[in-house]
Short mmCIF file of C-alpha atoms and ligand atoms in Angstrom, two decimals:
data_model
loop_
_atom_site.label_atom_id
_atom_site.label_comp_id
_atom_site.label_asym_id
_atom_site.label_seq_id
_atom_site.Cartn_x
_atom_site.Cartn_y
_atom_site.Cartn_z
CA MET M 1 105.15 94.70 114.67
CA THR M 2 105.51 91.33 112.08
CA THR M 3 105.42 92.10 108.76
CA PRO M 4 102.44 90.92 107.21
CA LYS M 5 102.32 87.90 105.06
CA LYS M 6 101.47 88.16 101.09
CA LEU M 7 98.46 86.64 98.85
CA PHE M 8 98.23 86.72 95.70
CA ILE M 9 94.89 85.70 94.14
CA LYS M 10 94.59 84.49 90.38
CA THR M 11 91.19 84.54 89.49
CA TYR M 12 89.27 82.65 86.88
CA GLY M 13 86.01 82.50 85.20
CA CYS M 14 83.23 84.05 86.01
CA GLN M 15 82.16 87.26 87.97
CA MET M 16 81.10 84.97 91.11
CA ASN M 17 84.54 83.90 90.91
CA VAL M 18 85.67 87.91 91.44
CA TYR M 19 83.29 88.25 94.09
CA ASP M 20 84.37 85.33 95.67
CA SER M 21 88.05 85.70 95.71
CA GLU M 22 87.07 89.14 96.72
CA ARG M 23 85.92 87.36 99.61
CA MET M 24 88.85 85.13 100.58
CA SER M 25 90.90 88.24 100.25
CA GLU M 26 89.04 89.80 103.03
CA ALA M 27 88.59 86.87 105.26
CA LEU M 28 92.27 86.29 105.13
CA GLY M 29 92.62 89.90 105.70
CA GLY M 30 91.93 88.52 108.86
CA GLN M 31 94.84 86.28 109.30
CA GLY M 32 96.89 88.84 108.80
CA TYR M 33 97.98 88.71 104.97
CA VAL M 34 97.77 91.68 102.64
CA ALA M 35 97.34 91.29 98.66
CA THR M 36 99.80 91.57 95.89
CA ASP M 37 99.80 91.19 92.54
CA ARG M 38 103.37 89.60 92.10
CA PRO M 39 103.19 85.96 92.91
CA GLU M 40 107.32 85.78 93.36
CA ASP M 41 106.63 88.06 96.72
CA ALA M 42 103.68 85.86 97.89
CA ASP M 43 103.38 83.76 101.05
CA MET M 44 100.50 82.39 100.19
CA ILE M 45 99.30 82.03 96.19
CA LEU M 46 95.45 80.74 95.45
CA LEU M 47 94.29 79.92 92.46
CA ASN M 48 90.75 80.34 92.18
CA THR M 49 89.39 77.99 89.40
CA CYS M 50 86.75 77.73 86.52
CA HIS M 51 85.81 74.46 85.40
CA ILE M 52 83.16 75.10 82.82
CA ARG M 53 84.94 74.10 79.79
CA GLU M 54 87.87 71.66 78.91
CA ARG M 55 91.11 71.39 79.59
CA ALA M 56 90.33 73.44 82.95
CA ALA M 57 92.18 71.40 84.49
CA GLU M 58 95.61 70.52 82.73
CA LYS M 59 95.55 74.70 83.24
CA VAL M 60 95.31 74.51 87.15
CA TYR M 61 98.25 71.65 86.86
CA SER M 62 100.31 73.91 84.60
CA GLU M 63 100.20 76.84 86.52
CA LEU M 64 100.84 74.85 90.05
CA GLY M 65 103.77 74.12 87.95
CA ARG M 66 105.34 77.04 87.31
CA TYR M 67 105.17 77.68 91.17
CA ARG M 68 107.59 75.25 92.01
CA ASP M 69 111.07 76.84 91.62
CA LEU M 70 109.12 79.89 94.10
CA LYS M 71 107.87 77.15 96.59
CA GLU M 72 111.86 75.34 96.30
CA ALA M 73 112.92 79.48 97.07
CA ASN M 74 110.77 79.89 100.16
CA PRO M 75 109.33 76.97 101.92
CA ASP M 76 106.45 78.79 103.47
CA LEU M 77 105.10 79.75 100.66
CA LYS M 78 101.43 77.95 101.25
CA ILE M 79 99.82 77.11 97.49
CA GLY M 80 95.75 76.17 98.01
CA VAL M 81 93.25 76.14 94.93
CA ALA M 82 89.83 77.49 95.14
CA GLY M 83 86.83 77.27 92.98
CA CYS M 84 84.76 75.00 91.13
CA VAL M 85 88.14 72.56 89.68
CA ALA M 86 88.44 72.18 93.64
CA GLN M 87 85.00 71.17 93.59
CA ALA M 88 85.07 68.96 90.89
CA GLU M 89 88.79 67.29 91.70
CA GLY M 90 90.15 68.62 95.15
CA ALA M 91 91.15 64.86 95.90
CA GLU M 92 92.72 64.29 92.59
CA ILE M 93 94.57 67.55 92.43
CA MET M 94 95.49 66.85 96.51
CA ARG M 95 97.08 63.80 95.08
CA ARG M 96 98.67 64.34 92.25
CA GLN M 97 100.16 67.93 93.08
CA PRO M 98 102.38 67.39 96.24
CA LEU M 99 102.89 71.53 96.50
CA VAL M 100 99.29 72.06 97.04
CA ASP M 101 98.92 73.00 100.59
CA LEU M 102 95.06 73.67 100.22
CA VAL M 103 91.64 73.09 98.60
CA VAL M 104 88.61 74.74 99.40
CA GLY M 105 85.15 74.38 97.14
CA PRO M 106 83.19 77.43 96.55
CA GLN M 107 80.52 76.81 99.46
CA SER M 108 83.70 76.66 102.09
CA TYR M 109 85.22 79.59 102.06
CA HIS M 110 84.06 81.25 105.47
CA ARG M 111 86.48 78.10 106.75
CA LEU M 112 89.46 79.31 105.18
CA PRO M 113 91.03 81.48 108.38
CA GLN M 114 91.36 77.99 110.47
CA MET M 115 92.90 75.93 107.21
CA GLU M 116 94.99 78.52 106.95
CA ALA M 117 96.11 78.37 110.81
CA GLN M 118 96.40 74.50 109.99
CA ILE M 119 98.44 74.58 106.92
CA ARG M 120 101.16 76.96 109.00
CA THR M 121 101.10 73.45 111.31
CA GLY M 122 102.66 71.53 108.51
CA VAL M 123 99.29 69.32 107.88
CA ARG M 124 97.81 69.60 104.74
CA ALA M 125 93.66 70.89 104.85
CA ILE M 126 90.90 69.59 102.05
CA ASP M 127 87.15 70.88 102.28
CA THR M 128 84.61 70.61 99.28
CA ASP M 129 81.67 70.40 101.76
CA PHE M 130 78.78 71.67 101.51
CA PRO M 131 77.88 72.80 104.22
CA GLU M 132 74.90 73.93 106.11
CA GLU M 133 75.61 77.45 107.53
CA ASP M 134 75.78 80.13 105.84
CA LYS M 135 79.45 81.03 104.08
CA PHE M 136 78.38 85.17 103.88
CA GLU M 137 77.32 85.28 106.87
CA ALA M 138 80.55 83.46 108.06
CA LEU M 139 82.62 85.69 105.85
CA LYS M 140 81.15 89.09 107.13
CA ALA M 141 84.57 90.53 108.74
CA ARG M 142 85.25 93.22 106.43
CA PRO M 143 88.06 96.06 106.12
CA LYS M 144 86.38 99.52 105.27
CA ALA M 145 88.67 100.34 102.51
CA ARG M 146 87.87 102.17 99.66
CA ARG M 147 86.35 99.87 96.70
CA ALA M 148 86.15 100.98 93.26
CA PRO M 149 82.89 102.90 91.99
CA ALA M 150 81.12 99.08 90.29
CA ALA M 151 81.17 96.24 92.50
CA PHE M 152 79.36 92.23 92.29
CA LEU M 153 77.48 91.01 95.18
CA THR M 154 76.36 87.80 95.31
CA VAL M 155 72.42 87.51 96.00
CA GLN M 156 71.85 83.64 94.90
CA GLU M 157 74.33 80.80 94.28
CA GLY M 158 73.67 77.45 92.84
CA CYS M 159 71.71 75.89 90.19
CA ASP M 160 68.61 73.31 89.84
CA LYS M 161 69.00 73.82 86.04
CA PHE M 162 70.68 70.92 84.77
CA CYS M 163 71.40 72.19 81.29
CA ALA M 164 73.21 68.60 79.63
CA PHE M 165 76.15 70.24 78.57
CA CYS M 166 77.09 72.31 81.86
CA VAL M 167 79.05 71.44 85.37
CA VAL M 168 78.05 73.94 87.66
CA PRO M 169 74.93 72.35 88.68
CA TYR M 170 78.14 70.03 90.75
CA THR M 171 80.10 72.84 91.27
CA ARG M 172 78.19 75.17 92.84
CA GLY M 173 75.86 73.04 93.93
CA ALA M 174 71.78 73.48 94.84
CA GLU M 175 70.27 76.96 94.03
CA VAL M 176 70.49 79.11 97.20
CA SER M 177 68.90 82.40 98.20
CA ARG M 178 70.85 84.78 100.35
CA PRO M 179 68.21 86.80 103.44
CA ALA M 180 67.21 90.04 101.62
CA ASP M 181 68.19 92.34 104.42
CA ARG M 182 71.36 90.96 104.44
CA ILE M 183 72.01 91.48 101.17
CA LEU M 184 70.96 95.18 101.75
CA THR M 185 73.14 95.61 104.63
CA GLU M 186 75.70 94.70 102.53
CA ALA M 187 74.65 96.57 99.76
CA ARG M 188 74.77 100.17 101.73
CA GLU M 189 78.42 99.05 103.35
CA LEU M 190 79.33 98.83 99.86
CA VAL M 191 78.31 102.14 99.00
CA ASP M 192 79.74 103.88 102.30
CA ARG M 193 83.00 102.43 100.38
CA GLY M 194 82.27 104.34 97.61
CA VAL M 195 80.73 102.16 95.18
CA ARG M 196 77.98 103.26 93.40
CA GLU M 197 76.83 100.82 90.19
CA LEU M 198 76.19 97.38 92.10
CA THR M 199 75.93 94.57 90.04
CA LEU M 200 74.12 91.47 91.80
CA LEU M 201 75.10 87.69 90.93
CA GLY M 202 74.15 83.95 90.45
CA GLN M 203 73.79 81.61 88.93
CA ASN M 204 70.13 81.89 87.87
CA VAL M 205 69.87 85.49 89.80
CA ASN M 206 66.65 85.76 88.26
CA ALA M 207 64.96 82.78 90.91
CA TYR M 208 66.16 84.70 93.09
CA HIS M 209 63.36 83.53 96.02
CA GLY M 210 65.22 84.95 99.27
CA ALA M 211 63.85 85.66 102.38
CA GLY M 212 62.57 88.96 103.15
CA PRO M 213 60.04 90.35 105.94
CA ASP M 214 57.44 89.52 104.55
CA GLY M 215 57.59 86.21 102.71
CA ASP M 216 59.85 85.32 100.45
CA TRP M 217 61.07 88.39 97.98
CA THR M 218 61.49 87.71 94.31
CA LEU M 219 64.47 89.77 92.44
CA ALA M 220 62.35 92.36 91.37
CA ARG M 221 61.59 92.82 94.82
CA LEU M 222 64.74 92.94 95.89
CA ILE M 223 66.00 95.36 93.01
CA TRP M 224 63.37 97.55 94.26
CA ALA M 225 64.67 97.57 97.74
CA LEU M 226 68.28 98.51 96.49
CA ASN M 227 66.89 101.39 94.39
CA ASP M 228 66.07 103.12 97.27
CA VAL M 229 69.46 102.85 98.65
CA ASP M 230 70.75 106.45 98.89
CA GLY M 231 74.08 106.73 97.19
CA LEU M 232 73.57 103.81 95.01
CA GLU M 233 72.99 104.71 91.60
CA ARG M 234 72.91 102.35 89.05
CA ILE M 235 71.51 98.11 89.69
CA ARG M 236 72.33 95.40 87.07
CA PHE M 237 72.06 92.00 87.73
CA THR M 238 73.53 88.52 85.90
CA THR M 239 73.19 86.11 84.62
CA SER M 240 69.12 85.50 83.68
CA HIS M 241 67.86 81.79 82.58
CA PRO M 242 64.63 82.97 80.37
CA ASN M 243 62.12 80.38 82.03
CA ASP M 244 62.36 82.94 85.59
CA MET M 245 62.25 86.32 83.30
CA THR M 246 58.92 87.15 86.02
CA GLU M 247 56.62 89.59 85.01
CA ASP M 248 57.35 92.23 87.64
CA LEU M 249 60.87 91.59 86.72
CA ILE M 250 60.53 92.83 83.50
CA ASP M 251 57.81 96.01 84.80
CA ALA M 252 60.87 96.83 86.52
CA HIS M 253 63.02 97.59 83.07
CA ALA M 254 60.47 99.97 82.14
CA THR M 255 59.70 101.74 85.92
CA CYS M 256 62.07 101.01 88.07
CA PRO M 257 65.06 104.28 87.35
CA LYS M 258 68.10 102.96 89.48
CA LEU M 259 68.05 99.63 87.27
CA MET M 260 70.43 99.83 83.82
CA PRO M 261 68.55 98.92 80.04
CA TYR M 262 71.24 96.48 79.65
CA LEU M 263 70.18 92.03 80.10
CA HIS M 264 72.36 89.12 79.54
CA LEU M 265 69.85 86.54 78.86
CA PRO M 266 71.45 83.53 77.49
CA VAL M 267 69.73 81.19 74.95
CA GLN M 268 72.13 78.59 74.00
CA SER M 269 70.83 77.76 70.58
CA GLY M 270 68.39 78.84 68.20
CA SER M 271 67.28 75.54 67.51
CA ASP M 272 64.06 74.23 69.09
CA LYS M 273 66.05 70.52 68.99
CA ILE M 274 69.27 71.59 70.17
CA LEU M 275 67.37 73.55 72.80
CA LYS M 276 65.28 70.63 73.65
CA ARG M 277 68.44 68.23 73.72
CA MET M 278 70.31 70.90 75.99
CA ASN M 279 67.34 70.69 78.11
CA ARG M 280 66.79 74.25 78.01
CA SER M 281 62.95 73.65 78.58
CA HIS M 282 62.11 76.89 76.46
CA THR M 283 62.10 77.69 72.51
CA ALA M 284 63.40 79.57 70.27
CA ASP M 285 60.14 81.31 70.21
CA SER M 286 59.48 81.76 73.55
CA TYR M 287 62.51 83.65 73.88
CA LEU M 288 61.94 85.51 71.22
CA LYS M 289 58.00 85.93 72.48
CA LEU M 290 60.00 87.32 75.77
CA ILE M 291 62.03 89.70 74.27
CA ASP M 292 59.62 91.52 72.42
CA ARG M 293 58.60 91.98 75.49
CA LEU M 294 61.19 93.38 77.40
CA ARG M 295 61.78 95.47 74.68
CA ALA M 296 58.09 96.81 74.65
CA ALA M 297 59.07 97.98 78.23
CA ARG M 298 62.22 99.21 78.14
CA PRO M 299 62.27 99.59 74.47
CA ASP M 300 66.09 100.71 74.49
CA ILE M 301 67.59 97.46 76.56
CA LEU M 302 70.73 95.99 75.34
CA MET M 303 70.73 92.68 75.37
CA SER M 304 73.53 89.97 75.45
CA GLY M 305 73.38 86.96 75.19
CA ASP M 306 76.04 83.55 75.07
CA PHE M 307 76.09 80.50 72.81
CA ILE M 308 77.32 77.72 71.85
CA VAL M 309 78.48 75.99 68.48
CA GLY M 310 79.00 72.75 67.80
CA PHE M 311 76.49 70.75 70.51
CA PRO M 312 75.81 66.82 70.01
CA GLU M 313 73.94 66.67 66.29
CA GLU M 314 73.99 70.15 65.75
CA THR M 315 73.57 70.39 62.01
CA GLU M 316 74.17 72.95 59.06
CA GLU M 317 70.83 73.51 59.70
CA ASP M 318 70.46 74.03 63.41
CA PHE M 319 73.47 76.20 63.58
CA GLN M 320 71.72 78.53 60.78
CA ALA M 321 68.86 78.44 63.34
CA THR M 322 70.84 80.11 65.94
CA LEU M 323 72.31 82.56 63.17
CA ASP M 324 69.01 83.30 62.42
CA LEU M 325 67.82 84.12 66.46
CA ILE M 326 71.01 86.17 66.67
CA GLU M 327 69.93 88.23 63.22
CA THR M 328 66.30 88.84 64.88
CA VAL M 329 67.32 89.82 68.36
CA GLY M 330 70.80 92.15 67.34
CA TYR M 331 73.09 91.94 70.47
CA GLY M 332 74.75 94.21 71.84
CA TYR M 333 76.81 91.66 72.91
CA ALA M 334 77.80 88.10 73.10
CA TYR M 335 79.92 85.33 74.11
CA THR M 336 80.18 82.46 71.85
CA PHE M 337 81.72 78.86 72.70
CA LYS M 338 82.56 75.99 70.54
CA TYR M 339 80.43 72.96 72.77
CA SER M 340 82.90 71.64 75.28
CA THR M 341 82.49 67.96 76.70
CA ARG M 342 82.44 67.79 80.36
CA PRO M 343 82.70 64.71 82.49
CA GLY M 344 79.43 63.31 84.35
CA THR M 345 77.26 65.34 82.26
CA PRO M 346 74.40 63.89 79.80
CA ALA M 347 75.63 65.66 76.41
CA ALA M 348 79.37 64.49 76.80
CA GLU M 349 78.00 60.49 76.11
CA ARG M 350 76.44 61.76 72.62
CA ALA M 351 77.74 61.74 69.38
CA GLN M 352 79.96 64.18 68.86
CA VAL M 353 80.44 67.13 66.02
CA ASP M 354 83.99 67.68 64.27
CA GLU M 355 86.43 69.47 65.48
CA ASP M 356 87.35 71.54 62.42
CA VAL M 357 83.28 71.64 61.85
CA LYS M 358 82.99 73.43 65.05
CA ASP M 359 85.95 75.59 64.19
CA GLU M 360 84.26 76.53 61.37
CA ARG M 361 80.87 77.47 62.97
CA LEU M 362 82.24 79.38 65.58
CA LYS M 363 84.16 81.62 62.64
CA ARG M 364 81.17 82.24 61.52
CA ILE M 365 79.01 83.24 64.57
CA GLN M 366 81.81 85.38 66.03
CA ALA M 367 81.59 87.07 62.63
CA LEU M 368 77.72 87.96 62.87
CA ILE M 369 78.56 89.08 66.54
CA THR M 370 81.22 90.92 66.07
CA ARG M 371 79.47 92.81 63.65
CA GLN M 372 76.16 93.19 65.17
CA GLN M 373 78.46 94.63 68.32
CA GLN M 374 80.02 97.10 66.59
CA GLU M 375 76.62 98.03 64.57
CA ILE M 376 74.64 99.06 68.31
CA GLN M 377 78.23 100.80 69.15
CA GLN M 378 77.89 103.13 66.14
CA SER M 379 74.63 103.78 66.82
CA MET M 380 75.78 106.01 70.16
CA VAL M 381 77.48 107.77 68.23
CA GLY M 382 75.46 111.65 68.81
CA ARG M 383 74.01 110.11 71.92
CA ASP M 384 73.60 112.50 75.13
CA LEU M 385 74.30 109.12 77.83
CA THR M 386 75.38 108.60 81.32
CA VAL M 387 78.56 107.84 82.26
CA LEU M 388 79.88 106.29 85.74
CA PHE M 389 83.60 106.78 85.92
CA GLU M 390 85.74 104.09 87.20
CA LYS M 391 89.14 104.93 86.71
CA PRO M 392 91.65 107.44 85.06
CA GLY M 393 92.18 106.46 81.51
CA ARG M 394 95.11 106.17 79.42
CA PHE M 395 96.10 110.11 78.68
CA GLU M 396 96.58 113.02 81.13
CA GLY M 397 93.25 114.14 82.01
CA GLN M 398 91.33 111.22 80.38
CA MET M 399 89.16 109.32 82.37
CA GLY M 400 87.07 105.88 81.03
CA GLY M 401 83.28 104.65 82.85
CA LYS M 402 80.79 102.84 81.66
CA SER M 403 77.44 104.29 79.77
CA GLU M 404 73.74 103.05 80.98
CA TYR M 405 74.52 100.53 77.79
CA LEU M 406 77.88 98.85 79.80
CA HIS M 407 79.82 100.40 76.84
CA ALA M 408 83.23 101.62 77.63
CA VAL M 409 83.58 105.61 77.36
CA HIS M 410 86.10 107.57 77.35
CA VAL M 411 85.97 111.25 78.01
CA ASP M 412 88.12 113.77 78.23
CA ALA M 413 87.65 115.48 82.29
CA PRO M 414 90.57 116.78 83.97
CA GLN M 415 88.29 117.32 87.26
CA ALA M 416 86.64 114.05 87.42
CA LYS M 417 86.97 111.25 90.05
CA PRO M 418 86.27 107.88 89.86
CA GLY M 419 82.67 107.93 91.23
CA ASP M 420 81.63 110.59 89.79
CA MET M 421 79.14 110.66 87.29
CA ALA M 422 78.48 112.82 84.07
CA ARG M 423 75.92 113.35 80.92
CA VAL M 424 78.72 112.90 77.89
CA ARG M 425 78.05 113.68 74.52
CA ILE M 426 79.39 110.40 72.13
CA VAL M 427 81.70 111.61 69.37
CA GLU M 428 83.20 108.51 68.39
CA SER M 429 83.01 104.56 68.47
CA VAL M 430 86.44 103.07 68.13
CA ARG M 431 87.17 99.29 68.88
CA ASN M 432 85.98 98.46 72.01
CA SER M 433 85.02 101.54 73.82
CA LEU M 434 82.98 105.09 72.73
CA LYS M 435 84.96 108.60 73.64
CA GLY M 436 82.47 111.26 74.44
CA VAL M 437 82.99 115.20 75.66
CA LEU M 438 81.14 116.54 78.69
CA ILE M 439 77.76 118.38 78.05
N1 SAH S 501 73.88 80.36 84.26
C1 SAH S 501 75.05 80.44 84.44
C2 SAH S 501 76.23 79.85 83.32
C3 SAH S 501 77.03 79.63 83.00
S1 SAH S 501 78.43 79.48 82.46
C4 SAH S 501 75.92 81.76 85.17
O1 SAH S 501 75.59 81.85 85.74
O2 SAH S 501 76.78 82.75 83.75
C5 SAH S 501 78.33 80.26 80.91
C6 SAH S 501 78.33 80.39 79.70
O3 SAH S 501 78.84 79.37 79.51
C7 SAH S 501 76.89 79.46 79.34
O4 SAH S 501 75.81 80.16 79.15
C8 SAH S 501 77.13 78.43 78.68
O5 SAH S 501 76.84 79.40 77.15
C9 SAH S 501 78.68 78.13 78.38
N2 SAH S 501 79.10 76.80 78.61
C10 SAH S 501 78.62 76.15 79.72
N3 SAH S 501 78.93 74.66 79.58
C11 SAH S 501 79.78 74.31 78.59
C12 SAH S 501 80.38 73.96 77.62
N4 SAH S 501 80.14 72.70 78.20
N5 SAH S 501 80.49 74.26 76.69
C13 SAH S 501 80.79 75.29 76.15
N6 SAH S 501 80.21 76.34 76.47
C14 SAH S 501 79.70 76.33 77.77
FE1 SF4 S 502 74.44 75.86 83.95
FE2 SF4 S 502 72.24 76.27 82.59
FE3 SF4 S 502 72.70 76.61 84.99
FE4 SF4 S 502 72.87 77.50 83.37
S1 SF4 S 502 71.62 77.35 84.03
S2 SF4 S 502 74.34 77.69 85.42
S3 SF4 S 502 73.67 77.02 81.68
S4 SF4 S 502 73.45 74.45 84.09
FE1 F3S S 503 83.59 78.73 86.14
FE2 F3S S 503 82.70 78.07 88.12
FE3 F3S S 503 81.87 80.25 87.52
S1 F3S S 503 82.62 76.65 86.59
S2 F3S S 503 82.44 79.81 85.12
S3 F3S S 503 83.61 79.63 87.83
S4 F3S S 503 80.10 79.03 88.51
#
């Protein structure tokens, strides 16, 4: 028997990269690889990269440089770069870094097994195509190993929105939705392997329009079909765009039993002038009206968002409008970013805001967000929630899991196993999590 080769994958960026890394690991499993979390033991190192903000490529080069000694010690070690930096700068990476054997873009993962065979013969491989074939189908061969209770499932990929700051339409390509039956099959397989909660992924997940048995399905149709999958307990989806929040999806938040009361709905700015320049094609007011409709459908829905500060030509007044919008909405979670120039995007060419102004605004927005998050987390104390246990906590007999609202909850539950669900009374809010007791 040959000893299995070891694969070390380091994942950057969004949840879709996490999903992609799992799929790549499974694809290479067919080539005799098993996962390791120690790069020094690996026969193949794969960096699954993100290109969303500045210095992404530099980070990749410096990480690659750290593997030089490993490659000298083990000439059989192969090094690959995957993900959005690979898509954007693949040829450049090959030219600049001879250590790299393989470059693969997000749409070509299914070709990894052939590429691996090629690099084993000493020939470097690069694939950053947007191929015609369905990579998800080609990646089908999947092991039946147990999975953690919460998993991601990509249903839609790519983006046609072209926000003026964003590289995603270039790195992930045009919007594509997977057919509904394939998603349902994958969901059932995941449930058979122990999954209880699915987060449906897409760069614009609510623009989902995959082929169904009776014409194209909306995301709401897909969610309702998943609601009927036995053994699946919870459904979430991310990331949504305000312009694709359709009536049936809002309605699903009111009526679909397994759909969780949580929504990540980035708005980026509270200033209409900035939103226009960002090419967001919604206003602050239309966003707030949308939130009103969501809350009318599901009063306890917990909102999450993304914000960019220091976008070109953002004035103090524009920034204040963003703070006002945050005050009005009340976010349970939010991700705040300093605007970062991305070559090839329209906003990169415009008059930039000073770095210290951006720093100062970031501090202020983060202070506000932290306060809101803490208040909302604190408001859970005294409430009875349902927790899906994911893994043992730090202390003996303790289990950690997530509430409906995605807060981390720790509970003394010596009998519980990952995948179990329990009703829990929340007794305390500590920095980044809640403490609960079994009811
Ligand atoms: N719709 C996408 C958004 C991806 S990028 C999704 O599926 O998640 C995630 C967030 O990064 C964006 O919402 C935006 O707030 C931020 N972002 C994107 N480009 C950026 C840039 N050039 N500078 C700063 N933040 C950026
Ligand atoms: Fe980027 Fe905008 Fe598309 Fe989101 S909607 S991926 S921010 S271009
Ligand atoms: Fe990054 Fe690509 Fe995701 S740029 S955020 S890894 S889509």
